[in-house]
Short mmCIF file of C-alpha atoms and ligand atoms in Angstrom, two decimals:
data_model
loop_
_atom_site.label_atom_id
_atom_site.label_comp_id
_atom_site.label_asym_id
_atom_site.label_seq_id
_atom_site.Cartn_x
_atom_site.Cartn_y
_atom_site.Cartn_z
CA ALA O 1 -109.90 -22.34 30.25
CA LYS O 2 -106.50 -23.97 30.80
CA ASP O 3 -108.18 -27.49 31.19
CA MET O 4 -110.49 -28.00 28.32
CA GLY O 5 -109.89 -31.81 28.48
CA ARG O 6 -112.79 -33.02 30.39
CA ASN O 7 -115.17 -30.76 28.88
CA THR O 8 -114.42 -30.71 25.57
CA PHE O 9 -117.33 -32.57 23.14
CA GLN O 10 -116.32 -34.72 19.96
CA LEU O 11 -119.09 -33.87 17.64
CA PHE O 12 -121.59 -37.26 17.28
CA GLN O 13 -120.70 -38.76 20.87
CA PRO O 14 -123.22 -40.51 22.19
CA GLU O 15 -124.31 -37.85 24.12
CA MET O 16 -125.27 -35.43 21.47
CA ASN O 17 -128.53 -37.15 21.55
CA THR O 18 -129.38 -36.28 25.23
CA SER O 19 -127.80 -32.86 25.51
CA VAL O 20 -130.21 -29.62 24.45
CA GLY O 21 -127.83 -27.70 23.64
CA ALA O 22 -125.86 -29.72 21.09
CA ARG O 23 -128.67 -30.19 19.59
CA LEU O 24 -129.57 -26.49 19.56
CA SER O 25 -126.63 -26.26 17.96
CA LEU O 26 -127.21 -29.20 15.11
CA GLU O 27 -130.23 -27.43 14.87
CA ARG O 28 -128.37 -24.27 14.56
CA ARG O 29 -126.58 -26.07 12.10
CA LEU O 30 -128.36 -27.98 9.88
CA ARG O 31 -130.59 -24.58 9.02
CA ARG O 32 -127.53 -22.95 7.55
CA ALA O 33 -127.12 -26.70 5.27
CA LEU O 34 -130.36 -25.11 4.15
CA ARG O 35 -129.60 -22.26 3.40
CA ASP O 36 -126.64 -22.70 2.76
CA GLY O 37 -126.38 -25.06 0.42
CA GLU O 38 -125.07 -28.44 1.85
CA PHE O 39 -126.67 -31.27 1.09
CA LEU O 40 -126.95 -33.46 -1.08
CA LEU O 41 -127.77 -37.15 -2.40
CA HIS O 42 -126.52 -40.43 -3.42
CA TYR O 43 -128.06 -42.93 -5.06
CA GLN O 44 -128.23 -46.47 -4.84
CA PRO O 45 -129.35 -49.65 -7.77
CA GLN O 46 -131.81 -50.77 -7.55
CA VAL O 47 -132.10 -54.10 -10.15
CA ASP O 48 -134.55 -56.28 -11.40
CA ILE O 49 -133.00 -59.95 -10.81
CA GLY O 50 -134.50 -61.37 -13.71
CA THR O 51 -132.80 -59.13 -16.02
CA GLY O 52 -129.68 -57.63 -14.16
CA ARG O 53 -130.31 -53.97 -15.74
CA ILE O 54 -130.97 -51.18 -13.64
CA VAL O 55 -134.93 -50.38 -13.06
CA GLY O 56 -134.04 -48.17 -10.32
CA MET O 57 -132.79 -46.10 -7.55
CA GLU O 58 -132.95 -45.39 -4.46
CA ALA O 59 -132.25 -41.16 -3.23
CA LEU O 60 -130.13 -41.71 -0.47
CA VAL O 61 -129.45 -37.58 1.35
CA ARG O 62 -126.33 -36.94 3.30
CA TRP O 63 -124.83 -33.95 4.90
CA HIS O 64 -122.21 -31.97 3.55
CA ASP O 65 -120.42 -30.26 6.94
CA PRO O 66 -117.96 -27.92 5.84
CA GLU O 67 -116.20 -28.55 9.47
CA VAL O 68 -116.79 -32.90 10.20
CA GLY O 69 -116.87 -33.97 5.79
CA LEU O 70 -119.85 -36.24 5.24
CA VAL O 71 -122.64 -36.80 7.85
CA PRO O 72 -124.83 -39.89 6.73
CA PRO O 73 -128.46 -39.83 7.33
CA SER O 74 -128.60 -41.72 11.33
CA ALA O 75 -126.56 -38.43 12.58
CA PHE O 76 -128.68 -35.64 11.43
CA ILE O 77 -132.57 -37.41 10.31
CA PRO O 78 -133.72 -37.55 13.45
CA VAL O 79 -133.12 -33.95 14.99
CA ALA O 80 -134.24 -32.58 11.70
CA GLU O 81 -138.00 -35.14 12.30
CA GLU O 82 -137.69 -32.75 15.75
CA SER O 83 -137.32 -29.73 15.34
CA GLY O 84 -139.50 -29.39 11.91
CA LEU O 85 -136.44 -29.19 9.16
CA ILE O 86 -137.58 -32.30 7.61
CA GLY O 87 -140.40 -30.59 5.39
CA PRO O 88 -138.02 -27.96 4.67
CA LEU O 89 -134.75 -30.76 4.19
CA SER O 90 -137.88 -33.43 2.67
CA GLU O 91 -139.24 -30.97 -0.19
CA TRP O 92 -135.10 -30.77 -0.92
CA VAL O 93 -134.93 -33.55 -1.45
CA LEU O 94 -137.66 -34.47 -3.93
CA ARG O 95 -137.13 -31.53 -5.58
CA GLU O 96 -133.90 -32.37 -6.39
CA ALA O 97 -134.08 -36.60 -7.35
CA CYS O 98 -136.93 -35.72 -9.32
CA ARG O 99 -134.54 -32.49 -11.34
CA GLN O 100 -131.63 -34.75 -11.63
CA ASN O 101 -133.47 -37.98 -13.05
CA LYS O 102 -135.52 -35.80 -15.39
CA ALA O 103 -131.38 -34.10 -16.21
CA TRP O 104 -130.84 -38.21 -16.90
CA GLN O 105 -133.69 -38.73 -19.02
CA ASP O 106 -132.20 -35.91 -21.45
CA GLU O 107 -129.25 -37.07 -22.25
CA GLY O 108 -130.27 -39.71 -22.96
CA LEU O 109 -129.92 -42.41 -20.91
CA PRO O 110 -131.79 -45.85 -19.96
CA PRO O 111 -134.43 -43.76 -18.28
CA ALA O 112 -135.01 -45.62 -14.50
CA ARG O 113 -137.64 -44.97 -11.36
CA VAL O 114 -135.63 -42.62 -8.06
CA SER O 115 -137.15 -43.67 -4.58
CA VAL O 116 -137.17 -40.76 -3.08
CA ASN O 117 -138.14 -41.90 1.55
CA LEU O 118 -140.54 -39.82 2.65
CA SER O 119 -140.34 -39.39 7.26
CA ALA O 120 -143.04 -40.07 8.72
CA ARG O 121 -144.10 -36.14 9.38
CA GLN O 122 -143.70 -35.56 5.63
CA PHE O 123 -147.07 -38.25 5.51
CA GLN O 124 -149.03 -36.49 7.90
CA GLN O 125 -148.79 -33.03 6.37
CA ARG O 126 -152.35 -33.81 4.41
CA ASP O 127 -150.49 -31.47 1.49
CA ILE O 128 -147.45 -33.48 0.66
CA ALA O 129 -150.44 -34.78 -2.81
CA LYS O 130 -149.77 -31.50 -3.86
CA LEU O 131 -146.21 -30.73 -3.11
CA VAL O 132 -145.45 -34.26 -4.82
CA MET O 133 -147.64 -32.89 -8.03
CA SER O 134 -146.05 -28.99 -7.74
CA ILE O 135 -142.78 -30.63 -8.53
CA LEU O 136 -143.43 -32.95 -11.34
CA GLU O 137 -144.52 -30.17 -13.24
CA GLU O 138 -141.75 -27.89 -12.28
CA THR O 139 -139.32 -31.06 -12.86
CA GLY O 140 -141.44 -32.32 -15.80
CA LEU O 141 -140.43 -35.74 -14.81
CA GLU O 142 -143.06 -38.25 -15.58
CA PRO O 143 -145.58 -39.38 -12.15
CA ARG O 144 -143.93 -43.29 -13.06
CA TYR O 145 -140.20 -42.26 -12.82
CA LEU O 146 -140.58 -41.98 -9.62
CA GLU O 147 -141.55 -43.96 -5.75
CA LEU O 148 -142.38 -43.57 -2.14
CA GLU O 149 -140.39 -45.01 0.23
CA LEU O 150 -142.60 -45.38 3.36
CA THR O 151 -141.96 -47.34 6.20
CA GLU O 152 -144.38 -50.06 7.64
CA SER O 153 -144.97 -47.98 10.34
CA THR O 154 -145.43 -44.80 9.45
CA ILE O 155 -148.20 -46.47 7.55
CA MET O 156 -149.41 -47.82 10.18
CA ARG O 157 -149.93 -45.21 13.18
CA ASN O 158 -152.77 -43.97 11.72
CA ALA O 159 -153.61 -46.97 8.92
CA GLU O 160 -156.99 -45.15 8.48
CA GLU O 161 -155.25 -40.75 7.14
CA ALA O 162 -152.39 -43.30 5.05
CA VAL O 163 -155.72 -44.48 2.82
CA ILE O 164 -156.86 -42.29 2.65
CA MET O 165 -152.92 -40.13 1.78
CA LEU O 166 -151.27 -42.74 -0.08
CA ASN O 167 -154.70 -42.73 -2.30
CA GLU O 168 -154.26 -38.82 -3.00
CA LEU O 169 -150.48 -39.65 -4.35
CA HIS O 170 -151.56 -42.60 -5.94
CA ALA O 171 -153.86 -40.57 -8.09
CA LEU O 172 -150.48 -38.73 -9.43
CA GLY O 173 -149.46 -41.79 -11.12
CA ILE O 174 -146.29 -41.57 -9.03
CA GLY O 175 -145.22 -45.01 -7.37
CA LEU O 176 -145.78 -46.17 -3.94
CA ALA O 177 -143.00 -48.55 -1.90
CA ILE O 178 -143.59 -49.38 1.28
CA ASP O 179 -140.36 -49.86 3.10
CA ASP O 180 -138.73 -51.66 6.80
CA PHE O 181 -141.44 -54.01 5.60
CA GLY O 182 -141.38 -57.16 8.16
CA THR O 183 -140.45 -55.14 11.19
CA GLY O 184 -143.62 -53.41 11.97
CA TYR O 185 -148.18 -54.59 12.44
CA SER O 186 -149.22 -54.72 9.30
CA SER O 187 -152.33 -56.55 8.79
CA LEU O 188 -153.25 -58.49 5.72
CA SER O 189 -156.64 -56.67 5.75
CA TYR O 190 -154.73 -53.01 5.32
CA LEU O 191 -152.77 -54.47 2.94
CA LYS O 192 -155.26 -54.86 0.44
CA ARG O 193 -157.03 -51.78 0.68
CA PHE O 194 -153.33 -49.08 0.10
CA PRO O 195 -152.95 -49.25 -3.01
CA VAL O 196 -149.37 -49.77 -2.72
CA ASP O 197 -146.93 -50.92 -6.70
CA ARG O 198 -143.61 -52.92 -4.02
CA LEU O 199 -143.00 -54.72 -1.08
CA LYS O 200 -138.95 -53.73 0.00
CA ILE O 201 -137.77 -56.41 2.65
CA ASP O 202 -136.22 -54.39 5.46
CA ARG O 203 -132.75 -55.29 5.66
CA SER O 204 -132.58 -57.48 8.78
CA PHE O 205 -134.48 -60.06 7.23
CA VAL O 206 -131.84 -60.44 3.92
CA SER O 207 -129.28 -60.51 5.59
CA ASP O 208 -129.92 -63.45 8.14
CA ILE O 209 -130.87 -65.28 4.75
CA GLY O 210 -128.32 -68.28 5.52
CA ASP O 211 -127.55 -67.80 8.50
CA SER O 212 -131.12 -67.76 10.51
CA SER O 213 -134.20 -69.74 9.10
CA ASP O 214 -136.32 -68.22 10.93
CA ASP O 215 -135.15 -64.90 8.28
CA GLU O 216 -135.85 -67.12 4.77
CA THR O 217 -138.72 -67.93 6.29
CA ILE O 218 -139.76 -64.63 7.25
CA THR O 219 -138.28 -64.06 3.57
CA SER O 220 -139.82 -66.74 1.85
CA ALA O 221 -143.36 -66.11 2.80
CA ILE O 222 -142.80 -62.06 2.35
CA ILE O 223 -142.48 -62.54 -1.88
CA ALA O 224 -145.12 -64.95 -1.55
CA LEU O 225 -147.66 -62.78 0.54
CA ALA O 226 -146.44 -59.54 -2.81
CA HIS O 227 -147.02 -63.06 -5.21
CA SER O 228 -150.46 -63.26 -4.37
CA LEU O 229 -151.35 -59.51 -3.93
CA ASP O 230 -150.14 -58.51 -6.87
CA LEU O 231 -147.69 -56.53 -6.11
CA GLN O 232 -143.44 -55.90 -6.98
CA VAL O 233 -140.94 -57.02 -4.10
CA ILE O 234 -137.98 -55.61 -3.31
CA ALA O 235 -134.59 -57.14 -1.08
CA GLU O 236 -132.65 -54.22 0.79
CA GLY O 237 -129.79 -55.04 2.17
CA VAL O 238 -128.63 -57.86 -0.11
CA GLU O 239 -124.93 -58.36 0.02
CA THR O 240 -123.35 -62.01 -0.72
CA ALA O 241 -124.27 -64.61 -4.08
CA ALA O 242 -126.17 -66.93 -1.97
CA GLN O 243 -128.43 -64.04 -0.75
CA LEU O 244 -129.35 -63.34 -4.50
CA ASP O 245 -129.80 -66.95 -4.91
CA PHE O 246 -132.22 -67.50 -2.88
CA LEU O 247 -134.06 -64.44 -3.72
CA LYS O 248 -134.14 -65.65 -6.87
CA ALA O 249 -134.42 -69.09 -6.56
CA ARG O 250 -138.34 -67.08 -5.01
CA ALA O 251 -139.07 -65.43 -7.86
CA CYS O 252 -138.29 -62.06 -6.57
CA HIS O 253 -138.37 -58.95 -8.57
CA GLU O 254 -135.73 -56.80 -7.89
CA MET O 255 -132.67 -55.78 -5.24
CA GLN O 256 -130.45 -53.05 -3.45
CA GLY O 257 -127.33 -53.73 -1.14
CA TYR O 258 -123.91 -53.83 -1.66
CA TYR O 259 -123.23 -57.24 -3.26
CA PHE O 260 -125.03 -54.99 -6.25
CA ALA O 261 -123.52 -51.87 -5.89
CA ARG O 262 -123.04 -49.48 -2.88
CA PRO O 263 -124.78 -45.48 -2.89
CA MET O 264 -122.79 -44.09 -4.35
CA PRO O 265 -122.45 -39.74 -5.58
CA GLN O 266 -124.52 -38.56 -8.60
CA ASP O 267 -121.54 -37.74 -11.11
CA ALA O 268 -121.59 -42.26 -11.29
CA ILE O 269 -124.91 -43.09 -12.18
CA PRO O 270 -124.87 -41.90 -15.95
CA GLN O 271 -122.02 -44.47 -16.22
CA LEU O 272 -124.03 -47.40 -15.12
CA LEU O 273 -126.83 -46.53 -16.19
CA GLU O 274 -125.37 -46.51 -19.87
CA ARG O 275 -123.71 -49.86 -19.59
CA ASP O 276 -127.19 -51.38 -19.72
CA ARG O 277 -128.23 -49.74 -22.79
CA GLY O 278 -126.83 -52.97 -24.80
CA ARG O 279 -128.46 -56.11 -22.30
P1 C2E G 301 -133.46 -46.87 4.53
O1 C2E G 301 -134.49 -46.68 3.60
O2 C2E G 301 -134.25 -48.10 5.45
O3 C2E G 301 -132.61 -46.93 3.51
C1 C2E G 301 -131.33 -48.18 2.96
C2 C2E G 301 -129.72 -48.01 3.78
O4 C2E G 301 -129.03 -49.15 4.15
C3 C2E G 301 -128.84 -46.41 3.52
O5 C2E G 301 -128.50 -46.82 4.52
C4 C2E G 301 -128.12 -47.58 3.15
O6 C2E G 301 -126.28 -46.54 2.44
C5 C2E G 301 -128.15 -48.79 3.54
N1 C2E G 301 -127.80 -50.13 2.29
C6 C2E G 301 -127.36 -49.87 1.91
N2 C2E G 301 -127.68 -51.59 1.19
C7 C2E G 301 -126.70 -51.49 2.24
C8 C2E G 301 -126.19 -53.40 2.55
O7 C2E G 301 -126.09 -53.96 1.43
N3 C2E G 301 -124.96 -53.61 3.91
C9 C2E G 301 -125.75 -52.54 5.06
N4 C2E G 301 -125.12 -52.21 5.93
N5 C2E G 301 -126.24 -51.75 4.02
C10 C2E G 301 -127.26 -50.43 3.13
P2 C2E G 301 -127.92 -44.47 4.45
O8 C2E G 301 -127.30 -43.97 3.87
O9 C2E G 301 -126.99 -44.16 5.84
O10 C2E G 301 -129.71 -43.65 5.15
C11 C2E G 301 -130.50 -44.47 6.62
C12 C2E G 301 -131.10 -44.24 6.68
O11 C2E G 301 -132.25 -43.15 6.37
C13 C2E G 301 -132.07 -44.75 5.52
O12 C2E G 301 -133.26 -46.18 5.68
C14 C2E G 301 -133.99 -44.19 5.55
O13 C2E G 301 -134.74 -44.73 6.62
C15 C2E G 301 -133.18 -42.82 6.19
N6 C2E G 301 -133.45 -41.82 4.80
C16 C2E G 301 -132.27 -41.74 4.66
N7 C2E G 301 -132.09 -40.10 3.18
C17 C2E G 301 -133.73 -39.88 3.10
C18 C2E G 301 -134.52 -39.19 3.08
O14 C2E G 301 -134.19 -38.37 1.85
N8 C2E G 301 -135.51 -38.60 4.05
C19 C2E G 301 -135.72 -39.34 4.77
N9 C2E G 301 -136.18 -38.67 5.58
N10 C2E G 301 -134.75 -40.53 5.65
C20 C2E G 301 -133.46 -40.80 4.72
CA1 CA G 302 -135.39 -46.79 2.04
CA1 CA G 303 -134.37 -50.06 5.48
CA1 CA G 304 -132.12 -61.11 11.50
#
């Protein structure tokens, strides 16, 4: 134990992903985190480009690890997915997001929908609609104030099955959005069969508005596609006024990104919602 130098490892260094031992230790700590309530949600506003009002917010999970502080989802969602912990974690996220949103409404704040990310693993579970229904009943949140975000690749992995699951979810009266849109392969014929309400243009296209004419073309095409299919469309990762102007000129409905607000702790949300009351 005299020369620890070379053999000690830091949390979250790259080897973390490859070493089985490190993965197991992370898994153990995630289990503990679930048990001890170390997860929390940050919320990022989704804004109507026409009115400037907050119409929704995306719930983004964080882990407050007592040893390292706030850990971003990219550092633990993959391990949670591989280990099966994603089930209980997603259930917590869903319940907490619904509970919190209902609490804000009960305080008399202007209502806004809350969007929750659903991982591929969870979408594969056949009883997801039942779970969503029981959480809505338990929390008393009206279905129209909940939206689920599913990535294009999650949906297209098994498109036939997805049509059935999406129909079950949609029948509950909640909203459905296709996340990271444009990065996968959706055939247009499927898009027409999916009962989705919203396309979410991936950040990789939005961030290059002004720099890459290809990405501008893709962004414009997705907005036009949404309009012609009568879907809502939101752009994620909007960071500049120029990006916002581009989107506005093409009648993109909503935007989300650092330009308006970063994801923030729940305590910061009431004041933001309150500000919209007079508008
Ligand atoms: P996502 O669903 O694409 O979420 C958007 C990510 O972009 C968030 O990162 C957000 O903080 C970031 N972002 C938002 N606006 C901007 C911007 O203007 N510029 C830049 N550079 N980034 C922006 P975050 O919170 O680290 O989440 C990363 C990913 O982790 C999410 O990507 C989502 O796939 C996953 N995730 C987050 N929360 C959950 C959850 O509760 N369940 C599941 N299954 N996945 C989650
Ligand atoms: Ca998302
Ligand atoms: Ca994205
Ligand atoms: Ca790009």
